[in-house]
Amino acid sequence: MIDLNMPEKVETMQNNMKNLARSMFRPISRKYDEAEHEYPKELDFFRNLPIMNKPKKKDPAKTAAPKKPAGEDGGAKLGANLGLIFSTEALCWGDAALLLSLPNAGLGNAALLAVGTDEQIERFGKKWIAMAITEPQSGSDSGSISTTAVLEGDEWVLNGEKIFVTCAERSDAVVVWATVDKAAGKAGVKSFLVEKGTPGFKLEKLEHKLGIRASDTGTFLLNNCRIPKNNILGSAEVKQGTEGFKGVMKTFDNTRPLVAAMANGIASAAIDFLKEQLEKTGAKLDYKKNVHNLDSVEKAYYRMEAELEAMRLLTWRAAWMADNQLSNNLEASMSKAKAGRMATLITQEVCDICGPVGYSRKYLAEKWMRDSKIMDIFEGTGQIQHLIVARNVLKLNSSELR
Amino acid sequence: MLDFSISKEQKMIKNEIAKLVKDLVVDNAHEMDETGEIQPETLQSIWEMGVSTAGVPEEFGGMGPGGSPVDTALILEELACGDMAVAVAATLPSLFIQPLLQFGTPEQQKKYLPMYCGEKYKPCTLAVNEPHFRFDAVDLKTTATRNNGGYVLNGEKCFVPLARKAEHIMVAASLEGKSQLFIVESGNPGMHIGEREKNLGLYSLESSEVKLTDCQVADDDRLGEENGCDYDRILQRTRIGLCAMATGVCRASFEFVRKYAKERVQFGEPIAHRQSVAFMIAEMAYEVDAIRLLTWKAASRLAAGLDAGRESYLAKLYAGEKAMKICDYGVQVLGGHGYVRDYPVERYYRNSRGISILEAMAIV
Ligand SMILES: Cc1cc2nc3c(=O)[nH]c(=O)nc-3n(C[C@H](O)[C@H](O)[C@H](O)COP(=O)(O)OP(=O)(O)OC[C@H]3O[C@@H](n4cnc5c(N)ncnc54)[C@H](O)[C@@H]3O)c2cc1C
């Protein structure tokens, strides 16, 4: 039954996470924004905290009983995806770049958990794993990558260049996307676990960025890089059509709401900052008066808060669906399309409204404006999210709507 | 418990209303808008579903327990997806019944509820809006002052639905700086009901201005008598009602263009194949969902007995702005065809402006 009240337990959990962010992230937020590429050693505190966990083995007694589809009474539950969404938002209220730098919580870790075998999870579960999809010539069109993987005996041989890899320097291993059959197009794209230190695997350079400077972003060169045969994630078989590629893309259904939650966290930080400024000047926010009878700053404040509510609800819904085994491809993209864009606009507007206080590096508002912009770019740009939503609701395929 | 799923019962109510809307409203909405009339049979059929009397005790003619704010939001969305004017007209008695149910004294409930919870749809209405620049529902210009053991009302109201047909009008007025509600009988010599108004939207909903000039009412005509009522609470419920209708209007616009864009061919291809068109439709899709979720969230708070002041305020602000944007896109996707009244998107466009401007047109 529809009930969008936040359970008290969750609220408490989120407050705890926010306190953690307040005490551990905020004090070093500026420091690592300025010390670009330097690993925030304070984050070692999190190294052994279970942030991305191996999902608990399902109780066989429970899985045996036919699962009621969510949407029917009693099927709803609050699960791991939603939990991660709440903590991600709270931590990004502290600092999104530091969240991205949390040890052992890379995008590659998410991919490993989503599609890795028990044996692979055993071998790599304790490592920090980055994700390398993007190439100089393949950004949004990730199906067009040209890094190759060729099976030679018991080893895959990888060749190519990967750019914009988050946690490039800090990670212990990287999930690398490569094609095993260029002629097969998307169907030939597979992902491989490549450990740091493997000969032929080289970190080429680190980027200097607009924002999220505490998060390192780098380029890898793969030059006849040999990895064990069983380091392929998922099946090596090249299936007809796009089904296989869709499988690879499925991790995004879980990670896109996470990026949306990061956007929500930054937006909420900016909105809270504006609220503080407003309250210092004696404004009383009572959620009553016709907005047209308020001053423009109060009106802007309410509008942004309403947007944040919408961003959150779209995000929670996408994660809730994943927790309840409902296909959320559409809703995941909706959440990121909305949150990525609005967080960008909200942080811009907060800076503008705060004037000198927004512009000065004495405060964090300017940093949030720089940080938030990435949320509308990585894990699929805003345009790509709109493309996915549009194809979904219009029932068009990728050749009809390009 | 955070739960986004519709229960079986909720799905049932939703489907029943949807079927009624499909049979009686969708194909007639244009005609109703042009002639300015809603067929009485339509209102009666919706009335018989019990949309206004769920939650009213059986002894007063109601359906007994039920009618959670979330359920009502689902119903209002379905009705407004057919036609917003019908949604307002069909559920109008709720605007009178619900405040009575929540804040009326036992005597007031006994007097009025059976009168308006019978088998026949019988209009009764609520007057909140006022016809002036900078109108604010929490800062009413209409006043009530104590006089002769009762109250005297003075002021002007507008957009009062079915004011000319209603036997009782609940009037919002400021009493000693606090907004309160007063029940005024249609024959009261101090109350003058104007001609039918002509407005931007909701053509088929008859509404009028109501002038109150030294309008004397008795002490037991004040809702809740000496204790009065929690007007803010009623406003919260009506704001969520408007948001639920916004969801419906926007969904109608979205669903219409989603189909149209695949059928309309220009430059040798359906216009849906162009990103600038497809992306408008994508945005419409998630903004409709966003309005709905904000509505549900605010309604969930009411259902749990919590204050929904913040949530209903933000939801109405959001719905008002996005409804306009969505319905604007709706017209744009049809181009010139969207501008002519043969297609429903221009009606949605006009009706959507009311979401931000109007207050108290429906209640959850
Ligand atoms: C800080 C940072 C961290 C990153 N981390 C990672 C990582 O860990 N792993 C990884 O693999 N990648 C990562 N990326 C890469 C990121 O995912 C890509 O940059 C992104 O997907 C866009 O690709 P692109 O930069 O090549 O832009 P392009 O694909 O060239 O796009 C340029 C513009 O064209 C638009 N566009 C492209 N195609 C279409 C279309 N069909 N329809 C409409 N518009 C279109 C885009 O929206 C964009 O506005 C990271 C990037 C950054 C900046």
mmCIF file with all atom_site columns, N, CA, C and O in Angstrom, chain A residues 1-5 71 73 288-290 293 303 305 307 309 317 320 338 386 393-395 400 402, chain B residues 1 3 5-7 135-136 232 258 262 273 275 286-287 289 297 300-301 310 313 318 321-322:
data_model
loop_
_atom_site.group_PDB
_atom_site.id
_atom_site.type_symbol
_atom_site.label_atom_id
_atom_site.label_alt_id
_atom_site.label_comp_id
_atom_site.label_asym_id
_atom_site.label_entity_id
_atom_site.label_seq_id
_atom_site.pdbx_PDB_ins_code
_atom_site.Cartn_x
_atom_site.Cartn_y
_atom_site.Cartn_z
_atom_site.occupancy
_atom_site.B_iso_or_equiv
_atom_site.pdbx_formal_charge
_atom_site.auth_seq_id
_atom_site.auth_comp_id
_atom_site.auth_asym_id
_atom_site.auth_atom_id
_atom_site.pdbx_PDB_model_num
ATOM 1   N N  . MET A 1 1   ? 0.831  -1.198 0.000   1.00 0.00 ? 1   MET A N  1
ATOM 2   C CA . MET A 1 1   ? 0.000  0.000  0.000   1.00 0.00 ? 1   MET A CA 1
ATOM 3   C C  . MET A 1 1   ? 0.866  1.250  0.000   1.00 0.00 ? 1   MET A C  1
ATOM 4   O O  . MET A 1 1   ? 1.826  1.322  0.753   1.00 0.00 ? 1   MET A O  1
ATOM 5   N N  . ILE A 1 2   ? 0.517  2.197  -0.835  1.00 0.00 ? 2   ILE A N  1
ATOM 6   C CA . ILE A 1 2   ? 1.323  3.423  -0.949  1.00 0.00 ? 2   ILE A CA 1
ATOM 7   C C  . ILE A 1 2   ? 1.524  4.063  0.415   1.00 0.00 ? 2   ILE A C  1
ATOM 8   O O  . ILE A 1 2   ? 0.569  4.362  1.116   1.00 0.00 ? 2   ILE A O  1
ATOM 9   N N  . ASP A 1 3   ? 2.765  4.265  0.781   1.00 0.00 ? 3   ASP A N  1
ATOM 10  C CA . ASP A 1 3   ? 3.079  4.982  2.010   1.00 0.00 ? 3   ASP A CA 1
ATOM 11  C C  . ASP A 1 3   ? 4.480  5.572  1.843   1.00 0.00 ? 3   ASP A C  1
ATOM 12  O O  . ASP A 1 3   ? 5.469  4.852  1.869   1.00 0.00 ? 3   ASP A O  1
ATOM 13  N N  . LEU A 1 4   ? 4.546  6.861  1.640   1.00 0.00 ? 4   LEU A N  1
ATOM 14  C CA . LEU A 1 4   ? 5.851  7.463  1.376   1.00 0.00 ? 4   LEU A CA 1
ATOM 15  C C  . LEU A 1 4   ? 6.445  8.140  2.613   1.00 0.00 ? 4   LEU A C  1
ATOM 16  O O  . LEU A 1 4   ? 7.299  9.007  2.507   1.00 0.00 ? 4   LEU A O  1
ATOM 17  N N  . ASN A 1 5   ? 5.961  7.734  3.774   1.00 0.00 ? 5   ASN A N  1
ATOM 18  C CA . ASN A 1 5   ? 6.572  8.258  4.996   1.00 0.00 ? 5   ASN A CA 1
ATOM 19  C C  . ASN A 1 5   ? 7.889  7.543  5.238   1.00 0.00 ? 5   ASN A C  1
ATOM 20  O O  . ASN A 1 5   ? 7.987  6.328  5.122   1.00 0.00 ? 5   ASN A O  1
ATOM 21  N N  . GLY A 1 71  ? 4.193  -4.856 -5.446  1.00 0.00 ? 71  GLY A N  1
ATOM 22  C CA . GLY A 1 71  ? 3.046  -4.255 -6.102  1.00 0.00 ? 71  GLY A CA 1
ATOM 23  C C  . GLY A 1 71  ? 1.792  -4.967 -5.632  1.00 0.00 ? 71  GLY A C  1
ATOM 24  O O  . GLY A 1 71  ? 0.731  -4.397 -5.543  1.00 0.00 ? 71  GLY A O  1
ATOM 25  N N  . ASP A 1 73  ? 0.057  -6.859 -2.378  1.00 0.00 ? 73  ASP A N  1
ATOM 26  C CA . ASP A 1 73  ? 0.203  -6.580 -0.950  1.00 0.00 ? 73  ASP A CA 1
ATOM 27  C C  . ASP A 1 73  ? 1.263  -7.448 -0.310  1.00 0.00 ? 73  ASP A C  1
ATOM 28  O O  . ASP A 1 73  ? 1.372  -8.628 -0.586  1.00 0.00 ? 73  ASP A O  1
ATOM 29  N N  . LYS A 1 288 ? 3.785  28.636 4.332   1.00 0.00 ? 288 LYS A N  1
ATOM 30  C CA . LYS A 1 288 ? 2.372  28.995 4.375   1.00 0.00 ? 288 LYS A CA 1
ATOM 31  C C  . LYS A 1 288 ? 1.988  29.993 3.287   1.00 0.00 ? 288 LYS A C  1
ATOM 32  O O  . LYS A 1 288 ? 1.035  29.773 2.572   1.00 0.00 ? 288 LYS A O  1
ATOM 33  N N  . LYS A 1 289 ? 2.761  31.072 3.177   1.00 0.00 ? 289 LYS A N  1
ATOM 34  C CA . LYS A 1 289 ? 2.309  32.202 2.347   1.00 0.00 ? 289 LYS A CA 1
ATOM 35  C C  . LYS A 1 289 ? 2.422  31.906 0.853   1.00 0.00 ? 289 LYS A C  1
ATOM 36  O O  . LYS A 1 289 ? 3.292  31.161 0.416   1.00 0.00 ? 289 LYS A O  1
ATOM 37  N N  . ASN A 1 290 ? 1.539  32.530 0.118   1.00 0.00 ? 290 ASN A N  1
ATOM 38  C CA . ASN A 1 290 ? 1.621  32.531 -1.335  1.00 0.00 ? 290 ASN A CA 1
ATOM 39  C C  . ASN A 1 290 ? 3.033  32.973 -1.730  1.00 0.00 ? 290 ASN A C  1
ATOM 40  O O  . ASN A 1 290 ? 3.489  34.030 -1.316  1.00 0.00 ? 290 ASN A O  1
ATOM 41  N N  . ASN A 1 293 ? 3.958  36.446 -2.691  1.00 0.00 ? 293 ASN A N  1
ATOM 42  C CA . ASN A 1 293 ? 3.989  37.506 -1.689  1.00 0.00 ? 293 ASN A CA 1
ATOM 43  C C  . ASN A 1 293 ? 5.263  37.462 -0.842  1.00 0.00 ? 293 ASN A C  1
ATOM 44  O O  . ASN A 1 293 ? 5.377  38.167 0.153   1.00 0.00 ? 293 ASN A O  1
ATOM 45  N N  . ARG A 1 303 ? 11.234 26.887 -3.978  1.00 0.00 ? 303 ARG A N  1
ATOM 46  C CA . ARG A 1 303 ? 11.204 26.183 -5.259  1.00 0.00 ? 303 ARG A CA 1
ATOM 47  C C  . ARG A 1 303 ? 12.296 25.120 -5.318  1.00 0.00 ? 303 ARG A C  1
ATOM 48  O O  . ARG A 1 303 ? 12.081 24.004 -5.759  1.00 0.00 ? 303 ARG A O  1
ATOM 49  N N  . GLU A 1 305 ? 13.661 23.672 -2.758  1.00 0.00 ? 305 GLU A N  1
ATOM 50  C CA . GLU A 1 305 ? 13.355 22.595 -1.826  1.00 0.00 ? 305 GLU A CA 1
ATOM 51  C C  . GLU A 1 305 ? 12.328 21.634 -2.435  1.00 0.00 ? 305 GLU A C  1
ATOM 52  O O  . GLU A 1 305 ? 12.430 20.410 -2.270  1.00 0.00 ? 305 GLU A O  1
ATOM 53  N N  . GLU A 1 307 ? 11.971 21.063 -5.620  1.00 0.00 ? 307 GLU A N  1
ATOM 54  C CA . GLU A 1 307 ? 12.704 20.281 -6.627  1.00 0.00 ? 307 GLU A CA 1
ATOM 55  C C  . GLU A 1 307 ? 13.462 19.134 -5.955  1.00 0.00 ? 307 GLU A C  1
ATOM 56  O O  . GLU A 1 307 ? 13.474 18.004 -6.446  1.00 0.00 ? 307 GLU A O  1
ATOM 57  N N  . GLU A 1 309 ? 12.728 17.608 -3.240  1.00 0.00 ? 309 GLU A N  1
ATOM 58  C CA . GLU A 1 309 ? 11.771 16.562 -2.866  1.00 0.00 ? 309 GLU A CA 1
ATOM 59  C C  . GLU A 1 309 ? 11.490 15.656 -4.064  1.00 0.00 ? 309 GLU A C  1
ATOM 60  O O  . GLU A 1 309 ? 11.444 14.435 -3.936  1.00 0.00 ? 309 GLU A O  1
ATOM 61  N N  . ARG A 1 317 ? 12.249 5.835  -5.487  1.00 0.00 ? 317 ARG A N  1
ATOM 62  C CA . ARG A 1 317 ? 11.397 4.883  -6.202  1.00 0.00 ? 317 ARG A CA 1
ATOM 63  C C  . ARG A 1 317 ? 12.244 3.915  -7.028  1.00 0.00 ? 317 ARG A C  1
ATOM 64  O O  . ARG A 1 317 ? 12.000 2.705  -7.015  1.00 0.00 ? 317 ARG A O  1
ATOM 65  N N  . TRP A 1 320 ? 13.907 1.518  -4.688  1.00 0.00 ? 320 TRP A N  1
ATOM 66  C CA . TRP A 1 320 ? 12.893 0.653  -4.073  1.00 0.00 ? 320 TRP A CA 1
ATOM 67  C C  . TRP A 1 320 ? 12.483 -0.437 -5.059  1.00 0.00 ? 320 TRP A C  1
ATOM 68  O O  . TRP A 1 320 ? 12.319 -1.601 -4.691  1.00 0.00 ? 320 TRP A O  1
ATOM 69  N N  . LYS A 1 338 ? 16.669 13.713 -13.852 1.00 0.00 ? 338 LYS A N  1
ATOM 70  C CA . LYS A 1 338 ? 16.118 14.795 -13.028 1.00 0.00 ? 338 LYS A CA 1
ATOM 71  C C  . LYS A 1 338 ? 17.157 15.314 -12.026 1.00 0.00 ? 338 LYS A C  1
ATOM 72  O O  . LYS A 1 338 ? 17.422 16.513 -11.954 1.00 0.00 ? 338 LYS A O  1
ATOM 73  N N  . HIS A 1 386 ? 17.736 11.035 -21.009 1.00 0.00 ? 386 HIS A N  1
ATOM 74  C CA . HIS A 1 386 ? 16.486 11.400 -21.686 1.00 0.00 ? 386 HIS A CA 1
ATOM 75  C C  . HIS A 1 386 ? 16.205 10.457 -22.854 1.00 0.00 ? 386 HIS A C  1
ATOM 76  O O  . HIS A 1 386 ? 15.055 10.104 -23.113 1.00 0.00 ? 386 HIS A O  1
ATOM 77  N N  . VAL A 1 393 ? 9.284  5.243  -22.978 1.00 0.00 ? 393 VAL A N  1
ATOM 78  C CA . VAL A 1 393 ? 7.867  5.624  -22.957 1.00 0.00 ? 393 VAL A CA 1
ATOM 79  C C  . VAL A 1 393 ? 7.274  5.659  -24.366 1.00 0.00 ? 393 VAL A C  1
ATOM 80  O O  . VAL A 1 393 ? 6.081  5.437  -24.533 1.00 0.00 ? 393 VAL A O  1
ATOM 81  N N  . LEU A 1 394 ? 8.109  5.924  -25.366 1.00 0.00 ? 394 LEU A N  1
ATOM 82  C CA . LEU A 1 394 ? 7.598  5.969  -26.736 1.00 0.00 ? 394 LEU A CA 1
ATOM 83  C C  . LEU A 1 394 ? 7.683  4.609  -27.421 1.00 0.00 ? 394 LEU A C  1
ATOM 84  O O  . LEU A 1 394 ? 7.223  4.443  -28.536 1.00 0.00 ? 394 LEU A O  1
ATOM 85  N N  . LYS A 1 395 ? 8.288  3.668  -26.739 1.00 0.00 ? 395 LYS A N  1
ATOM 86  C CA . LYS A 1 395 ? 8.489  2.329  -27.305 1.00 0.00 ? 395 LYS A CA 1
ATOM 87  C C  . LYS A 1 395 ? 9.164  2.429  -28.681 1.00 0.00 ? 395 LYS A C  1
ATOM 88  O O  . LYS A 1 395 ? 8.641  1.964  -29.697 1.00 0.00 ? 395 LYS A O  1
ATOM 89  N N  . GLU A 1 400 ? 15.365 3.889  -34.307 1.00 0.00 ? 400 GLU A N  1
ATOM 90  C CA . GLU A 1 400 ? 14.279 4.846  -34.564 1.00 0.00 ? 400 GLU A CA 1
ATOM 91  C C  . GLU A 1 400 ? 14.539 6.175  -33.850 1.00 0.00 ? 400 GLU A C  1
ATOM 92  O O  . GLU A 1 400 ? 14.274 7.246  -34.376 1.00 0.00 ? 400 GLU A O  1
ATOM 93  N N  . ARG A 1 402 ? 17.629 7.991  -32.221 1.00 0.00 ? 402 ARG A N  1
ATOM 94  C CA . ARG A 1 402 ? 19.072 7.890  -32.032 1.00 0.00 ? 402 ARG A CA 1
ATOM 95  C C  . ARG A 1 402 ? 19.613 8.973  -31.124 1.00 0.00 ? 402 ARG A C  1
ATOM 96  O O  . ARG A 1 402 ? 19.060 10.035 -31.009 1.00 0.00 ? 402 ARG A O  1
ATOM 97  N N  . MET B 2 1   ? 6.761  2.802  6.835   1.00 0.00 ? 1   MET B N  1
ATOM 98  C CA . MET B 2 1   ? 7.342  1.924  5.819   1.00 0.00 ? 1   MET B CA 1
ATOM 99  C C  . MET B 2 1   ? 7.278  2.591  4.458   1.00 0.00 ? 1   MET B C  1
ATOM 100 O O  . MET B 2 1   ? 6.224  3.004  4.013   1.00 0.00 ? 1   MET B O  1
ATOM 101 N N  . ASP B 2 3   ? 6.851  2.572  0.877   1.00 0.00 ? 3   ASP B N  1
ATOM 102 C CA . ASP B 2 3   ? 6.257  1.612  -0.047  1.00 0.00 ? 3   ASP B CA 1
ATOM 103 C C  . ASP B 2 3   ? 5.645  2.362  -1.233  1.00 0.00 ? 3   ASP B C  1
ATOM 104 O O  . ASP B 2 3   ? 4.770  3.200  -1.068  1.00 0.00 ? 3   ASP B O  1
ATOM 105 N N  . SER B 2 5   ? 4.126  0.837  -3.769  1.00 0.00 ? 5   SER B N  1
ATOM 106 C CA . SER B 2 5   ? 3.199  -0.005 -4.531  1.00 0.00 ? 5   SER B CA 1
ATOM 107 C C  . SER B 2 5   ? 1.744  0.270  -4.172  1.00 0.00 ? 5   SER B C  1
ATOM 108 O O  . SER B 2 5   ? 1.407  0.556  -3.034  1.00 0.00 ? 5   SER B O  1
ATOM 109 N N  . ILE B 2 6   ? 0.917  0.141  -5.188  1.00 0.00 ? 6   ILE B N  1
ATOM 110 C CA . ILE B 2 6   ? -0.517 0.330  -5.017  1.00 0.00 ? 6   ILE B CA 1
ATOM 111 C C  . ILE B 2 6   ? -1.123 -0.976 -4.515  1.00 0.00 ? 6   ILE B C  1
ATOM 112 O O  . ILE B 2 6   ? -0.862 -2.038 -5.072  1.00 0.00 ? 6   ILE B O  1
ATOM 113 N N  . SER B 2 7   ? -1.909 -0.917 -3.461  1.00 0.00 ? 7   SER B N  1
ATOM 114 C CA . SER B 2 7   ? -2.513 -2.143 -2.933  1.00 0.00 ? 7   SER B CA 1
ATOM 115 C C  . SER B 2 7   ? -3.624 -2.625 -3.861  1.00 0.00 ? 7   SER B C  1
ATOM 116 O O  . SER B 2 7   ? -4.090 -1.901 -4.730  1.00 0.00 ? 7   SER B O  1
ATOM 117 N N  . PHE B 2 135 ? -3.765 37.828 -3.858  1.00 0.00 ? 135 PHE B N  1
ATOM 118 C CA . PHE B 2 135 ? -4.606 36.991 -2.997  1.00 0.00 ? 135 PHE B CA 1
ATOM 119 C C  . PHE B 2 135 ? -3.733 35.942 -2.309  1.00 0.00 ? 135 PHE B C  1
ATOM 120 O O  . PHE B 2 135 ? -2.839 35.350 -2.913  1.00 0.00 ? 135 PHE B O  1
ATOM 121 N N  . ASP B 2 136 ? -3.981 35.730 -1.043  1.00 0.00 ? 136 ASP B N  1
ATOM 122 C CA . ASP B 2 136 ? -3.254 34.703 -0.306  1.00 0.00 ? 136 ASP B CA 1
ATOM 123 C C  . ASP B 2 136 ? -4.233 33.960 0.594   1.00 0.00 ? 136 ASP B C  1
ATOM 124 O O  . ASP B 2 136 ? -4.900 34.574 1.439   1.00 0.00 ? 136 ASP B O  1
ATOM 125 N N  . ASP B 2 232 ? -5.719 25.715 8.610   1.00 0.00 ? 232 ASP B N  1
ATOM 126 C CA . ASP B 2 232 ? -4.475 25.305 7.941   1.00 0.00 ? 232 ASP B CA 1
ATOM 127 C C  . ASP B 2 232 ? -4.534 23.842 7.528   1.00 0.00 ? 232 ASP B C  1
ATOM 128 O O  . ASP B 2 232 ? -4.037 23.453 6.470   1.00 0.00 ? 232 ASP B O  1
ATOM 129 N N  . ARG B 2 258 ? 2.166  11.329 -26.401 1.00 0.00 ? 258 ARG B N  1
ATOM 130 C CA . ARG B 2 258 ? 2.968  10.117 -26.590 1.00 0.00 ? 258 ARG B CA 1
ATOM 131 C C  . ARG B 2 258 ? 2.452  9.331  -27.791 1.00 0.00 ? 258 ARG B C  1
ATOM 132 O O  . ARG B 2 258 ? 3.207  8.796  -28.586 1.00 0.00 ? 258 ARG B O  1
ATOM 133 N N  . LYS B 2 262 ? 3.997  9.614  -32.369 1.00 0.00 ? 262 LYS B N  1
ATOM 134 C CA . LYS B 2 262 ? 4.375  8.433  -33.154 1.00 0.00 ? 262 LYS B CA 1
ATOM 135 C C  . LYS B 2 262 ? 3.565  8.330  -34.439 1.00 0.00 ? 262 LYS B C  1
ATOM 136 O O  . LYS B 2 262 ? 3.940  7.635  -35.375 1.00 0.00 ? 262 LYS B O  1
ATOM 137 N N  . HIS B 2 273 ? 10.658 10.506 -33.598 1.00 0.00 ? 273 HIS B N  1
ATOM 138 C CA . HIS B 2 273 ? 12.028 10.076 -33.863 1.00 0.00 ? 273 HIS B CA 1
ATOM 139 C C  . HIS B 2 273 ? 13.044 11.202 -33.710 1.00 0.00 ? 273 HIS B C  1
ATOM 140 O O  . HIS B 2 273 ? 14.239 10.970 -33.814 1.00 0.00 ? 273 HIS B O  1
ATOM 141 N N  . GLN B 2 275 ? 14.911 13.985 -31.454 1.00 0.00 ? 275 GLN B N  1
ATOM 142 C CA . GLN B 2 275 ? 15.194 14.168 -30.032 1.00 0.00 ? 275 GLN B CA 1
ATOM 143 C C  . GLN B 2 275 ? 14.497 15.367 -29.403 1.00 0.00 ? 275 GLN B C  1
ATOM 144 O O  . GLN B 2 275 ? 14.052 15.291 -28.260 1.00 0.00 ? 275 GLN B O  1
ATOM 145 N N  . TYR B 2 286 ? 8.712  12.045 -16.657 1.00 0.00 ? 286 TYR B N  1
ATOM 146 C CA . TYR B 2 286 ? 9.180  11.995 -15.266 1.00 0.00 ? 286 TYR B CA 1
ATOM 147 C C  . TYR B 2 286 ? 8.625  13.121 -14.412 1.00 0.00 ? 286 TYR B C  1
ATOM 148 O O  . TYR B 2 286 ? 8.530  12.973 -13.201 1.00 0.00 ? 286 TYR B O  1
ATOM 149 N N  . GLU B 2 287 ? 8.209  14.216 -15.039 1.00 0.00 ? 287 GLU B N  1
ATOM 150 C CA . GLU B 2 287 ? 7.600  15.266 -14.221 1.00 0.00 ? 287 GLU B CA 1
ATOM 151 C C  . GLU B 2 287 ? 6.186  14.877 -13.766 1.00 0.00 ? 287 GLU B C  1
ATOM 152 O O  . GLU B 2 287 ? 5.767  15.231 -12.677 1.00 0.00 ? 287 GLU B O  1
ATOM 153 N N  . ASP B 2 289 ? 5.362  11.889 -13.036 1.00 0.00 ? 289 ASP B N  1
ATOM 154 C CA . ASP B 2 289 ? 5.658  10.993 -11.913 1.00 0.00 ? 289 ASP B CA 1
ATOM 155 C C  . ASP B 2 289 ? 6.076  11.782 -10.675 1.00 0.00 ? 289 ASP B C  1
ATOM 156 O O  . ASP B 2 289 ? 5.687  11.456 -9.553  1.00 0.00 ? 289 ASP B O  1
ATOM 157 N N  . LYS B 2 297 ? 3.324  11.635 -1.226  1.00 0.00 ? 297 LYS B N  1
ATOM 158 C CA . LYS B 2 297 ? 4.090  11.821 0.013   1.00 0.00 ? 297 LYS B CA 1
ATOM 159 C C  . LYS B 2 297 ? 3.306  12.687 0.996   1.00 0.00 ? 297 LYS B C  1
ATOM 160 O O  . LYS B 2 297 ? 3.193  12.347 2.179   1.00 0.00 ? 297 LYS B O  1
ATOM 161 N N  . SER B 2 300 ? 0.439  10.748 2.274   1.00 0.00 ? 300 SER B N  1
ATOM 162 C CA . SER B 2 300 ? 0.876  9.707  3.216   1.00 0.00 ? 300 SER B CA 1
ATOM 163 C C  . SER B 2 300 ? 1.012  10.285 4.621   1.00 0.00 ? 300 SER B C  1
ATOM 164 O O  . SER B 2 300 ? 0.715  9.618  5.612   1.00 0.00 ? 300 SER B O  1
ATOM 165 N N  . ARG B 2 301 ? 1.480  11.519 4.672   1.00 0.00 ? 301 ARG B N  1
ATOM 166 C CA . ARG B 2 301 ? 1.623  12.144 5.995   1.00 0.00 ? 301 ARG B CA 1
ATOM 167 C C  . ARG B 2 301 ? 0.261  12.326 6.643   1.00 0.00 ? 301 ARG B C  1
ATOM 168 O O  . ARG B 2 301 ? 0.079  11.992 7.812   1.00 0.00 ? 301 ARG B O  1
ATOM 169 N N  . ARG B 2 310 ? 4.381  21.467 5.424   1.00 0.00 ? 310 ARG B N  1
ATOM 170 C CA . ARG B 2 310 ? 5.518  21.642 4.533   1.00 0.00 ? 310 ARG B CA 1
ATOM 171 C C  . ARG B 2 310 ? 5.314  20.864 3.235   1.00 0.00 ? 310 ARG B C  1
ATOM 172 O O  . ARG B 2 310 ? 5.495  21.390 2.137   1.00 0.00 ? 310 ARG B O  1
ATOM 173 N N  . TYR B 2 313 ? 2.559  22.239 0.922   1.00 0.00 ? 313 TYR B N  1
ATOM 174 C CA . TYR B 2 313 ? 2.973  23.535 0.372   1.00 0.00 ? 313 TYR B CA 1
ATOM 175 C C  . TYR B 2 313 ? 3.960  23.336 -0.781  1.00 0.00 ? 313 TYR B C  1
ATOM 176 O O  . TYR B 2 313 ? 3.800  23.889 -1.868  1.00 0.00 ? 313 TYR B O  1
ATOM 177 N N  . TYR B 2 318 ? 5.298  22.912 -6.515  1.00 0.00 ? 318 TYR B N  1
ATOM 178 C CA . TYR B 2 318 ? 5.905  22.109 -7.568  1.00 0.00 ? 318 TYR B CA 1
ATOM 179 C C  . TYR B 2 318 ? 4.894  21.798 -8.665  1.00 0.00 ? 318 TYR B C  1
ATOM 180 O O  . TYR B 2 318 ? 5.148  21.978 -9.854  1.00 0.00 ? 318 TYR B O  1
ATOM 181 N N  . GLU B 2 321 ? 3.933  24.743 -10.925 1.00 0.00 ? 321 GLU B N  1
ATOM 182 C CA . GLU B 2 321 ? 4.941  25.115 -11.904 1.00 0.00 ? 321 GLU B CA 1
ATOM 183 C C  . GLU B 2 321 ? 5.100  24.057 -13.000 1.00 0.00 ? 321 GLU B C  1
ATOM 184 O O  . GLU B 2 321 ? 5.147  24.362 -14.189 1.00 0.00 ? 321 GLU B O  1
ATOM 185 N N  . LYS B 2 322 ? 5.191  22.817 -12.592 1.00 0.00 ? 322 LYS B N  1
ATOM 186 C CA . LYS B 2 322 ? 5.457  21.756 -13.574 1.00 0.00 ? 322 LYS B CA 1
ATOM 187 C C  . LYS B 2 322 ? 4.234  21.443 -14.421 1.00 0.00 ? 322 LYS B C  1
ATOM 188 O O  . LYS B 2 322 ? 4.369  21.046 -15.575 1.00 0.00 ? 322 LYS B O  1
#
